[in-house]
Amino acid sequence: MERKTLYDLQSENVRKTYLFMMIFSLILFAIGYFFVWYFNGGSVGIVILVAFIFLYNWIAYENSDKIALASVNARPADPNEYYVLHNVVEEVALAAGIAKPKVYVMEEPQPNAFATGKDQNHAAICVTTGLLSMVNREELQGVIAHEMAHIRNRDILLMTVIGVVVGLVLILRDVLFRSMWWGIGGRKRDRDNSGSAIILIVGLVLSILAPIIVALIRAAISRQREFLADATGAYIIRDPEALASALEKIGSYGRPMKVASDATAHMFISNPFGNVEKLLATHPPIEERIRRLRALVIQ
Amino acid sequence: MVLIVILAIVVLLVLWFVATYNGFINLKNRVENAWAQIDVQLKRRYDLIPNLVETVKGYAAHEKEIFEKLGELRAKAMGATSVKDIGDANNQISATLKTLFAVAENYPQLKANENFLKLQEELTNTENKIAFARQFYNDIVMQFNAKQQRIPDMFVARIMNLTPKEYYPIEEEARGSVKVQF
């Protein structure tokens, strides 16, 4: 069997991340440029577009963790009630060499967890009550190490970027569709313009294609990053078996999460919708992750 | 012309010396910082042990040897000065604690005791932190010691009168006897 060290995985992942971020930017640029051109916005239009993207990014960047935590009804974990959880997070943070993230719990029978925040110093880890009741201390350590790996690899920021871009593309598509309806109405009064037809077709193709491409990319990034976070997490606590056996327990739980949504699905340690195995799945099959974890070499 | 070349060489040498000197100072501080991390956890462990012994005593009075051994090791560890001695004593404490927690399985009432569970969790927490802090400490000690042996850095190390730092010993699997009597 082919064996990959952590460093192979990491550099492979970094390369992919850059590539995908470039594709993202190109899609955004194409849509934005088309948008400005269609409305004859000129340089003023481009300035407005860029300003809008910056503002949107900035708001999402500063508040993404709060939005994410609120959308799944997470609450801060009481240090007295959840002292084992707090201890484990503190230990793993020490092992990873980063500050202790904030700790949240969400009332949910499905065993799951996620990390969010903009950087190492503004991060939060959230686990479900279902997870806490199902795993032992070592397994919890494995799960927290996986989340800590997302924080240390700066995945949480990338996930924010992805979320922002996906959100933006979806908004642009909606606006484009609406403007096209107005455009058709107004065109009757204008002089005959064959350019409008081309614009319409390009707009239609872009608006249909963009979300699909974005979803595919998101799924691909997410899958790679889950493998990497598994490996990094195992390396942080020098124990791949802790996470492997936690994943076994998580995988054996069949029911979907109550509060799962498309916007947050990619954040979780396992797919909140259950074991969906399809092209658009945000997570690799859990058996594959367990197999790779157990094949890892940690000196 | 020759003067300028000599001057340039001297400036370069001074710059190199300053950079290497500062590099050593940084590493030395990092080693001390890493040790401080371990030290905090060791102190916490020394504080927790008497509480644990008090709690367990009430339920498992005839496990006397373990209590005595823990007390001795604690005194030995607190009195030790070298990293190796502190580490060795603490590794033995780890093994003894493991034995104690394994023995506790035989006392259902003890296992149900809230205070005992809390102490057990606190000690496990401290134990893990010591292990993780040790990883860091030993990594940095390795960098520090290796730099002292490298040419030309070693000449600066000589001038600074630096000595290699001690590694925190890693417990051998065989020595940590986790035998449990039933």
Coordinates of C-alpha atoms in Angstrom, one line a residue:
Chain A
M1 CA 0.0 0.0 0.0
E2 CA 1.2 3.5 -0.8
R3 CA 2.1 5.4 2.3
K4 CA 2.1 9.1 2.6
T5 CA 3.8 11.1 5.3
L6 CA 2.2 14.1 6.8
Y7 CA 4.4 16.5 4.9
D8 CA 3.4 15.0 1.5
L9 CA -0.2 15.5 2.4
Q10 CA 0.4 19.0 3.6
S11 CA 2.2 20.3 0.6
E12 CA -0.2 18.5 -1.7
N13 CA -3.1 20.2 0.1
V14 CA -1.4 23.6 0.0
R15 CA -0.9 23.4 -3.8
K16 CA -4.6 22.4 -4.2
T17 CA -5.7 25.2 -2.1
Y18 CA -3.9 27.8 -4.1
L19 CA -5.2 26.3 -7.3
F20 CA -8.8 26.3 -6.1
M21 CA -8.5 29.8 -4.8
M22 CA -7.3 30.9 -8.2
I23 CA -10.2 29.2 -9.9
F24 CA -12.5 30.9 -7.4
S25 CA -11.1 34.3 -8.2
L26 CA -11.4 33.7 -11.9
I27 CA -15.0 32.7 -11.6
L28 CA -15.7 35.8 -9.4
F29 CA -13.9 38.0 -11.8
A30 CA -15.7 36.6 -14.9
I31 CA -19.1 37.0 -13.3
G32 CA -18.3 40.5 -11.9
Y33 CA -16.8 41.6 -15.2
F34 CA -19.8 40.4 -17.2
F35 CA -22.1 42.0 -14.7
V36 CA -20.4 45.4 -15.1
W37 CA -20.2 45.1 -18.9
Y38 CA -23.8 44.2 -19.2
F39 CA -24.9 47.3 -17.3
N40 CA -22.4 49.4 -19.1
G41 CA -20.9 50.3 -15.8
G42 CA -17.5 51.2 -17.1
S43 CA -14.7 51.9 -14.5
V44 CA -17.2 53.3 -12.0
G45 CA -19.1 50.0 -12.1
I46 CA -15.9 48.0 -11.5
V47 CA -15.0 50.2 -8.6
I48 CA -18.4 49.7 -7.1
L49 CA -18.2 46.0 -7.7
V50 CA -14.7 45.8 -6.0
A51 CA -15.9 47.9 -3.1
F52 CA -18.9 45.7 -2.7
I53 CA -16.8 42.5 -2.7
F54 CA -14.4 44.0 -0.1
L55 CA -17.3 45.1 2.2
Y56 CA -19.0 41.7 1.9
N57 CA -15.7 39.9 2.6
W58 CA -14.9 42.2 5.6
I59 CA -18.3 41.7 7.2
A60 CA -18.2 37.9 6.7
Y61 CA -14.5 37.8 7.8
E62 CA -15.2 39.6 11.1
N63 CA -18.4 37.8 12.0
S64 CA -18.3 34.4 10.3
D65 CA -17.7 32.5 13.6
K66 CA -20.6 34.2 15.3
I67 CA -22.9 33.5 12.4
A68 CA -21.9 29.9 12.1
L69 CA -22.3 29.3 15.9
A70 CA -25.6 31.0 16.0
S71 CA -27.0 29.2 13.0
V72 CA -26.5 25.8 14.7
N73 CA -27.8 27.1 18.1
A74 CA -24.4 26.6 19.8
R75 CA -23.9 27.9 23.3
P76 CA -20.6 28.4 25.3
A77 CA -19.7 25.3 27.2
D78 CA -20.0 25.9 31.0
P79 CA -16.5 25.2 32.4
N80 CA -18.1 23.4 35.5
E81 CA -20.5 21.3 33.6
Y82 CA -18.1 20.4 30.7
Y83 CA -14.8 20.5 32.6
V84 CA -13.5 17.3 30.8
L85 CA -14.2 18.9 27.5
H86 CA -12.4 22.1 28.5
N87 CA -9.4 20.1 29.8
V88 CA -9.1 18.1 26.6
V89 CA -9.3 21.3 24.5
E90 CA -6.6 22.8 26.7
E91 CA -4.3 19.8 26.4
V92 CA -4.6 19.5 22.6
A93 CA -4.1 23.3 22.2
L94 CA -0.9 22.9 24.2
A95 CA 0.2 20.0 22.0
A96 CA -0.6 22.0 18.9
G97 CA 1.2 25.0 20.2
I98 CA -1.7 27.4 19.9
A99 CA -3.9 29.4 22.3
K100 CA -6.9 27.6 23.7
P101 CA -9.9 28.2 21.5
K102 CA -13.3 29.0 22.9
V103 CA -15.4 26.0 23.6
Y104 CA -19.1 25.6 22.5
V105 CA -21.6 22.8 22.7
M106 CA -24.7 22.2 20.7
E107 CA -27.8 20.2 21.8
E108 CA -27.9 17.5 19.2
P109 CA -28.0 13.7 19.4
Q110 CA -25.8 13.2 16.3
P111 CA -22.1 12.9 17.2
N112 CA -20.3 15.7 15.4
A113 CA -18.0 18.7 15.9
F114 CA -16.6 21.7 14.0
A115 CA -14.2 24.5 14.3
T116 CA -14.7 28.1 13.2
G117 CA -13.1 31.6 13.5
K118 CA -10.8 33.8 11.4
D119 CA -7.4 32.7 12.8
Q120 CA -5.6 30.9 15.6
N121 CA -6.3 33.5 18.2
H122 CA -10.0 34.0 17.4
A123 CA -11.1 30.4 17.0
A124 CA -13.9 28.3 18.5
I125 CA -14.5 24.6 18.7
C126 CA -18.0 23.3 19.0
V127 CA -19.1 19.7 19.8
T128 CA -22.5 18.1 20.0
T129 CA -23.9 16.7 23.2
G130 CA -24.3 13.4 21.2
L131 CA -20.6 13.2 20.7
L132 CA -19.9 13.8 24.4
S133 CA -22.1 11.0 25.4
M134 CA -20.8 8.6 22.9
V135 CA -17.0 8.8 22.9
N136 CA -14.4 8.2 25.7
R137 CA -11.7 10.6 26.8
E138 CA -9.1 9.4 24.3
E139 CA -11.6 9.5 21.4
L140 CA -12.7 13.0 22.3
Q141 CA -9.0 14.0 22.3
G142 CA -8.8 12.6 18.7
V143 CA -11.8 14.6 17.6
I144 CA -10.6 17.8 19.2
A145 CA -7.1 17.2 17.6
H146 CA -8.8 17.0 14.2
E147 CA -10.5 20.3 14.8
M148 CA -7.3 21.8 16.2
A149 CA -5.6 20.8 13.0
H150 CA -8.2 22.7 11.0
I151 CA -7.4 25.7 13.2
R152 CA -3.7 25.4 12.9
N153 CA -3.7 24.7 9.1
R154 CA -5.8 27.9 8.8
D155 CA -8.6 25.8 7.2
I156 CA -11.1 27.7 9.2
L157 CA -10.2 30.9 7.3
L158 CA -10.3 29.1 4.0
M159 CA -13.7 27.7 4.8
T160 CA -14.8 31.3 5.6
V161 CA -13.4 32.4 2.2
I162 CA -15.3 29.6 0.5
G163 CA -18.5 30.4 2.3
V164 CA -18.2 34.1 1.4
V165 CA -17.5 33.3 -2.3
V166 CA -20.2 30.7 -2.5
G167 CA -22.6 33.2 -0.9
L168 CA -21.5 36.0 -3.2
V169 CA -21.8 33.9 -6.4
L170 CA -25.3 32.8 -5.4
I171 CA -26.4 36.5 -4.8
L172 CA -24.9 37.6 -8.1
R173 CA -26.7 34.8 -9.9
D174 CA -30.0 35.9 -8.4
V175 CA -29.5 39.6 -9.3
L176 CA -28.4 38.6 -12.8
F177 CA -31.6 36.6 -13.3
R178 CA -33.8 39.4 -12.1
S179 CA -32.0 42.0 -14.2
M180 CA -32.4 39.8 -17.3
W181 CA -36.2 39.8 -16.7
W182 CA -36.2 43.5 -16.6
G183 CA -33.8 43.6 -19.6
I184 CA -36.3 41.6 -21.7
G185 CA -39.1 43.9 -20.8
G186 CA -37.1 47.0 -21.7
R187 CA -35.6 45.7 -24.8
K188 CA -38.8 45.9 -26.8
R189 CA -38.7 49.6 -26.7
D190 CA -35.0 49.8 -27.6
R191 CA -33.6 49.5 -31.1
D192 CA -32.8 46.0 -32.3
N193 CA -29.6 44.8 -30.6
S194 CA -28.2 41.4 -31.4
G195 CA -25.6 41.9 -28.6
S196 CA -28.3 41.6 -26.0
A197 CA -29.0 38.0 -27.1
I198 CA -25.4 37.0 -26.6
I199 CA -25.4 38.7 -23.2
L200 CA -28.5 36.8 -22.2
I201 CA -26.9 33.5 -23.2
V202 CA -23.6 34.2 -21.5
G203 CA -25.4 35.3 -18.4
L204 CA -27.6 32.3 -18.4
V205 CA -24.7 29.8 -18.9
L206 CA -22.6 31.6 -16.2
S207 CA -25.4 31.7 -13.7
I208 CA -26.2 28.0 -14.1
L209 CA -22.6 26.9 -14.3
A210 CA -21.1 29.0 -11.5
P211 CA -22.9 27.5 -8.5
I212 CA -22.2 24.0 -9.8
I213 CA -18.5 24.6 -10.2
V214 CA -18.4 26.3 -6.8
A215 CA -20.2 23.3 -5.2
L216 CA -17.8 20.9 -6.9
I217 CA -14.7 22.8 -5.8
R218 CA -16.0 23.1 -2.3
A219 CA -16.6 19.4 -2.1
A220 CA -13.2 18.6 -3.5
I221 CA -11.4 21.0 -1.2
S222 CA -13.3 19.9 1.8
R223 CA -12.6 16.2 1.2
Q224 CA -8.8 16.8 0.9
R225 CA -8.8 18.9 3.9
E226 CA -10.6 16.3 6.0
F227 CA -7.9 13.8 5.2
L228 CA -5.2 16.3 6.0
A229 CA -6.9 17.3 9.3
D230 CA -7.2 13.7 10.2
A231 CA -3.5 13.2 9.6
T232 CA -2.4 16.4 11.3
G233 CA -4.7 15.7 14.3
A234 CA -3.2 12.3 14.7
Y235 CA 0.3 13.8 14.5
I236 CA -0.5 16.5 17.1
I237 CA -1.5 14.0 19.8
R238 CA 0.8 11.2 18.3
D239 CA -2.2 8.8 18.3
P240 CA -4.1 8.0 15.1
E241 CA -6.1 5.3 16.8
A242 CA -8.0 7.8 19.0
L243 CA -9.6 9.5 16.1
A244 CA -10.0 6.3 14.1
S245 CA -12.1 4.7 16.8
A246 CA -14.0 7.9 17.4
L247 CA -14.8 8.0 13.6
E248 CA -16.0 4.4 13.9
K249 CA -18.5 5.4 16.5
I250 CA -19.5 8.6 14.6
G251 CA -20.0 6.5 11.4
S252 CA -22.2 4.0 13.1
Y253 CA -24.8 6.7 13.9
G254 CA -27.2 6.7 11.0
R255 CA -29.6 9.6 11.5
P256 CA -29.1 13.1 10.1
M257 CA -28.6 16.2 12.1
K258 CA -31.6 18.4 13.0
V259 CA -30.1 21.8 12.3
A260 CA -27.8 20.9 9.3
S261 CA -27.9 23.2 6.3
D262 CA -26.0 23.5 3.0
A263 CA -24.2 26.6 4.3
T264 CA -22.6 24.9 7.3
A265 CA -22.3 21.2 6.2
H266 CA -18.7 21.5 5.1
M267 CA -17.6 22.6 8.5
F268 CA -18.4 19.5 10.4
I269 CA -16.1 16.6 11.2
S270 CA -18.5 14.2 9.5
N271 CA -21.3 14.9 7.0
P272 CA -24.3 16.2 9.1
F273 CA -26.7 14.7 6.5
G274 CA -25.4 11.2 7.2
N275 CA -23.3 9.0 4.9
V276 CA -24.2 10.6 1.6
E277 CA -21.8 9.2 -1.0
K278 CA -22.1 11.3 -4.2
L279 CA -20.1 13.8 -6.3
L280 CA -21.2 16.8 -4.2
A281 CA -20.6 15.2 -0.8
T282 CA -18.6 17.5 1.4
H283 CA -16.9 14.6 3.2
P284 CA -15.0 11.5 2.1
P285 CA -16.5 8.2 3.2
I286 CA -15.8 7.6 6.8
E287 CA -14.4 4.0 6.2
E288 CA -11.8 5.6 3.8
R289 CA -10.7 8.1 6.5
I290 CA -10.4 5.3 9.1
R291 CA -8.4 3.2 6.7
R292 CA -6.0 6.1 5.9
L293 CA -5.6 7.0 9.6
R294 CA -4.6 3.4 10.4
A295 CA -2.1 3.4 7.6
L296 CA -0.4 6.5 8.8
V297 CA 3.2 6.4 9.9
I298 CA 4.0 8.5 13.0
Q299 CA 7.5 8.3 14.3
Chain B
M1 CA 41.6 49.0 -1.7
V2 CA 43.0 46.3 0.5
L3 CA 41.8 48.3 3.5
I4 CA 38.3 48.3 2.2
V5 CA 38.3 44.6 1.7
I6 CA 39.6 44.0 5.2
L7 CA 37.0 46.4 6.6
A8 CA 34.2 44.6 4.7
I9 CA 35.4 41.2 6.1
V10 CA 35.4 42.5 9.6
V11 CA 32.0 44.0 9.3
L12 CA 30.6 40.7 7.9
L13 CA 32.3 38.8 10.7
V14 CA 30.7 41.1 13.3
L15 CA 27.3 40.8 11.7
W16 CA 27.6 37.0 11.6
F17 CA 28.7 37.0 15.3
V18 CA 25.8 39.2 16.4
A19 CA 23.3 37.1 14.4
T20 CA 24.6 33.8 15.8
Y21 CA 24.7 35.2 19.3
N22 CA 21.1 36.4 19.1
G23 CA 20.1 33.0 17.7
F24 CA 21.6 31.3 20.7
I25 CA 19.9 33.7 23.1
N26 CA 16.5 33.1 21.4
L27 CA 16.9 29.3 21.6
K28 CA 18.0 29.5 25.2
N29 CA 14.9 31.6 26.1
R30 CA 12.7 29.2 24.3
V31 CA 14.2 26.2 26.1
E32 CA 13.6 28.0 29.4
N33 CA 10.1 28.9 28.4
A34 CA 9.3 25.3 27.4
W35 CA 10.6 24.1 30.7
A36 CA 8.5 26.6 32.6
Q37 CA 5.4 25.1 30.9
I38 CA 6.4 21.6 32.2
D39 CA 7.2 23.1 35.6
V40 CA 3.7 24.6 36.0
Q41 CA 2.1 21.2 35.3
L42 CA 4.5 19.3 37.6
K43 CA 3.7 21.7 40.5
R44 CA 0.0 21.2 39.8
R45 CA 0.6 17.4 40.0
Y46 CA 2.5 17.8 43.3
D47 CA -0.5 19.7 44.8
L48 CA -3.1 17.2 43.6
I49 CA -1.3 14.0 44.8
P50 CA -2.0 14.5 48.6
N51 CA -5.7 15.2 47.9
L52 CA -5.9 12.1 45.8
V53 CA -4.3 10.0 48.5
E54 CA -6.6 11.4 51.2
T55 CA -9.7 10.6 49.1
V56 CA -8.6 7.1 48.1
K57 CA -7.5 6.2 51.7
G58 CA -11.1 6.5 52.9
Y59 CA -12.2 3.8 50.5
A60 CA -9.2 1.6 49.9
A61 CA -7.2 1.7 53.2
H62 CA -5.2 -1.4 52.5
E63 CA -3.5 -0.1 49.3
K64 CA -1.0 1.4 51.7
E65 CA 2.2 0.6 49.7
I66 CA 0.9 2.7 46.7
F67 CA 0.2 5.7 49.0
E68 CA 3.6 5.4 50.5
K69 CA 5.3 5.0 47.2
L70 CA 3.5 8.1 45.8
G71 CA 4.5 10.1 48.8
E72 CA 8.1 9.1 48.5
L73 CA 8.2 9.8 44.8
R74 CA 6.6 13.1 45.3
A75 CA 9.2 14.2 47.8
K76 CA 11.9 12.9 45.6
A77 CA 10.6 14.7 42.6
M78 CA 10.2 18.0 44.5
G79 CA 13.7 17.7 45.9
A80 CA 15.3 16.9 42.6
T81 CA 17.3 19.6 40.7
S82 CA 18.4 18.2 37.4
V83 CA 16.0 17.8 34.6
K84 CA 16.8 14.1 34.4
D85 CA 16.1 13.4 38.1
I86 CA 12.9 15.4 38.0
G87 CA 11.8 13.6 34.9
D88 CA 12.7 10.2 36.1
A89 CA 10.8 10.7 39.4
N90 CA 7.8 12.0 37.6
N91 CA 7.8 9.2 35.1
Q92 CA 7.7 6.8 38.1
I93 CA 4.8 8.9 39.5
S94 CA 3.0 8.5 36.2
A95 CA 3.4 4.7 36.4
T96 CA 2.3 4.6 40.1
L97 CA -0.8 6.7 39.3
K98 CA -1.7 4.4 36.6
T99 CA -1.5 1.5 39.0
L100 CA -3.6 3.4 41.5
F101 CA -6.3 4.2 39.0
A102 CA -6.3 0.6 37.9
V103 CA -6.7 -0.6 41.5
A104 CA -9.5 1.9 42.0
E105 CA -11.5 -0.2 39.6
N106 CA -11.9 -2.8 42.4
Y107 CA -13.7 -0.3 44.6
P108 CA -17.1 0.6 43.2
Q109 CA -17.9 3.1 45.9
L110 CA -14.6 4.9 45.2
K111 CA -15.3 5.0 41.5
A112 CA -18.7 6.6 42.2
N113 CA -17.1 9.3 44.4
E114 CA -17.5 12.7 42.8
N115 CA -14.3 14.0 44.3
F116 CA -12.3 11.0 43.2
L117 CA -13.5 11.3 39.6
K118 CA -12.7 15.0 39.6
L119 CA -9.2 14.3 40.9
Q120 CA -8.7 11.5 38.4
E121 CA -9.7 13.9 35.6
E122 CA -7.4 16.6 36.9
L123 CA -4.5 14.2 37.1
T124 CA -5.1 12.8 33.6
N125 CA -5.3 16.4 32.3
T126 CA -2.0 17.3 34.0
E127 CA -0.4 14.0 32.8
N128 CA -1.3 14.8 29.2
K129 CA -0.1 18.3 29.5
I130 CA 3.2 17.1 30.8
A131 CA 3.6 14.7 27.9
F132 CA 2.8 17.4 25.3
A133 CA 5.0 20.0 27.0
R134 CA 7.8 17.4 27.0
Q135 CA 7.5 16.9 23.3
F136 CA 8.0 20.7 22.8
Y137 CA 10.8 20.9 25.3
N138 CA 12.8 18.0 23.9
D139 CA 12.4 19.4 20.3
I140 CA 13.8 22.7 21.3
V141 CA 16.6 21.2 23.4
M142 CA 17.6 19.2 20.4
Q143 CA 17.8 22.4 18.2
F144 CA 19.7 24.2 20.9
N145 CA 22.2 21.4 21.4
A146 CA 22.7 20.8 17.7
K147 CA 23.4 24.4 17.1
Q148 CA 26.1 24.4 19.8
Q149 CA 27.9 21.5 18.0
R150 CA 27.8 22.9 14.5
I151 CA 30.7 24.7 12.8
P152 CA 31.1 27.7 12.8
D153 CA 28.3 28.3 15.4
M154 CA 30.3 26.4 18.0
F155 CA 32.9 29.1 18.3
V156 CA 30.2 31.6 19.4
A157 CA 28.9 28.9 21.8
R158 CA 32.3 28.6 23.3
I159 CA 32.6 32.3 23.8
M160 CA 29.2 32.4 25.4
N161 CA 30.1 29.5 27.7
L162 CA 27.0 27.6 26.7
T163 CA 26.4 24.0 27.7
P164 CA 24.0 21.5 26.2
K165 CA 20.6 21.3 28.0
E166 CA 19.3 18.1 29.4
Y167 CA 16.5 16.2 27.8
Y168 CA 13.4 15.4 29.8
P169 CA 13.6 11.6 30.0
I170 CA 11.0 9.5 28.2
E171 CA 9.6 6.6 30.2
E172 CA 10.5 3.2 29.0
E173 CA 7.6 1.0 28.3
A174 CA 9.1 -1.8 30.4
R175 CA 9.8 0.2 33.5
G176 CA 6.3 1.6 33.9
S177 CA 5.0 -1.5 35.5
V178 CA 1.2 -1.3 35.1
K179 CA 0.6 -4.7 36.9
V180 CA -2.7 -4.8 38.6
Q181 CA -3.5 -7.2 41.5
F182 CA -7.0 -8.6 41.5

